[in-house]
Amino acid sequence: MLDREKVRKEVESWESFFYNYNLGDRPMRHNELGIRLVDGKWQLYQSFERGGYNVIDTFDKESDACEALLYYLRSEKRRQERYRKFREQELLKHKERLKREEELRKQNTDEFRTVDPFDWR
């Protein structure tokens, strides 16, 4: 059975994962995904930047709510990893492009140095 402490341990073990989440042990904050106990039912919610929240699903058992929360957090983790890889690839492409441009500039300046049209000697 999955409980809040197991979810916390798993999420804290992820390297470079940044996302606001709440396991129902503190007040609701802006821009977070969390679970909370309301009238004997567990709610999975997403809070908004300017206040308010949206209930995604309601569960009878804590373990079911924890599984759903962990599912969404794992999805966010995968999204962040894909974006990080994309950014790394884009940075490499940019560096290669700058290197090619610098090589072309160097070739062009070398060509102009060999033949100077303003040299009257």
C-alpha positions in Angstrom: 0.0 0.0 0.0 1.2 3.4 -0.9 1.1 6.1 1.7 2.1 9.8 1.9 5.5 9.0 3.5 6.4 6.7 0.6 5.4 9.3 -1.9 7.5 11.9 -0.1 10.6 9.6 0.0 10.3 8.7 -3.7 9.8 12.3 -4.9 12.7 13.6 -2.7 15.0 10.9 -4.2 14.5 12.4 -7.7 17.4 14.6 -8.7 16.7 18.1 -10.1 12.9 17.8 -9.9 11.2 21.1 -9.2 7.5 21.1 -8.7 5.2 22.3 -5.8 3.4 19.4 -4.3 1.5 18.9 -1.1 0.7 15.7 0.8 -1.9 17.3 2.9 0.4 18.1 5.8 0.4 21.9 5.3 -1.9 24.6 4.0 -2.7 24.8 0.3 -0.3 27.1 -1.6 -0.4 28.6 -5.1 0.5 26.6 -8.1 0.7 23.1 -6.5 -0.5 19.6 -7.0 -1.7 17.9 -3.9 -4.0 15.7 -1.9 -6.1 16.6 1.1 -8.7 15.0 3.3 -12.1 16.7 3.1 -15.2 15.2 4.8 -13.6 11.7 5.0 -12.7 11.7 1.3 -9.3 12.3 -0.3 -9.1 15.0 -3.0 -6.4 15.3 -5.6 -6.3 19.0 -6.6 -4.4 21.5 -8.6 -4.2 25.0 -7.1 -4.0 28.2 -9.3 -1.6 31.1 -9.3 -4.2 33.6 -8.3 -6.0 31.6 -5.7 -8.6 28.9 -6.1 -8.2 25.3 -7.0 -9.6 22.5 -9.2 -10.4 19.1 -7.8 -9.1 16.5 -10.3 -10.4 13.5 -8.5 -11.9 12.2 -5.2 -10.9 8.9 -3.5 -12.1 6.9 -0.6 -8.6 5.6 0.4 -5.4 7.5 1.0 -3.4 5.0 -1.0 -5.5 5.6 -4.1 -5.0 9.3 -3.8 -1.3 8.8 -3.3 -1.1 6.6 -6.4 -2.9 9.3 -8.5 -0.7 12.1 -7.1 2.5 10.0 -7.8 1.3 9.3 -11.3 1.0 13.0 -12.1 4.3 13.9 -10.4 6.1 11.1 -12.4 4.5 12.6 -15.6 5.8 16.0 -14.6 9.3 14.5 -13.9 9.4 12.9 -17.4 8.3 16.2 -19.0 11.1 18.1 -17.1 13.7 15.5 -18.2 12.6 15.7 -21.9 12.7 19.5 -21.7 16.2 19.4 -20.1 17.5 17.1 -22.9 15.9 19.3 -25.5 17.6 22.4 -24.1 20.9 20.6 -24.0 20.6 19.6 -27.6 19.6 23.1 -28.6 22.6 24.5 -26.7 25.0 22.1 -28.5 23.4 23.1 -31.9 23.9 26.8 -31.0 27.5 26.3 -30.0 28.2 24.4 -33.3 26.6 27.1 -35.3 28.7 29.8 -33.6 31.8 27.7 -34.2 31.0 27.4 -37.9 30.3 31.1 -38.2 33.6 31.9 -36.5 35.4 29.6 -38.9 33.8 31.3 -41.9 34.6 34.8 -40.5 38.2 33.7 -40.1 38.4 32.3 -43.7 36.9 35.5 -45.1 39.2 37.8 -43.2 42.2 35.7 -44.3 41.1 36.0 -47.9 40.8 39.8 -47.7 44.2 40.1 -46.1 45.9 38.3 -49.0 44.5 40.7 -51.5 44.2 44.3 -50.4 42.5 46.4 -53.1 43.8 49.6 -51.4 47.4 48.6 -51.4 49.0 50.9 -54.1 52.5 49.5 -53.9 
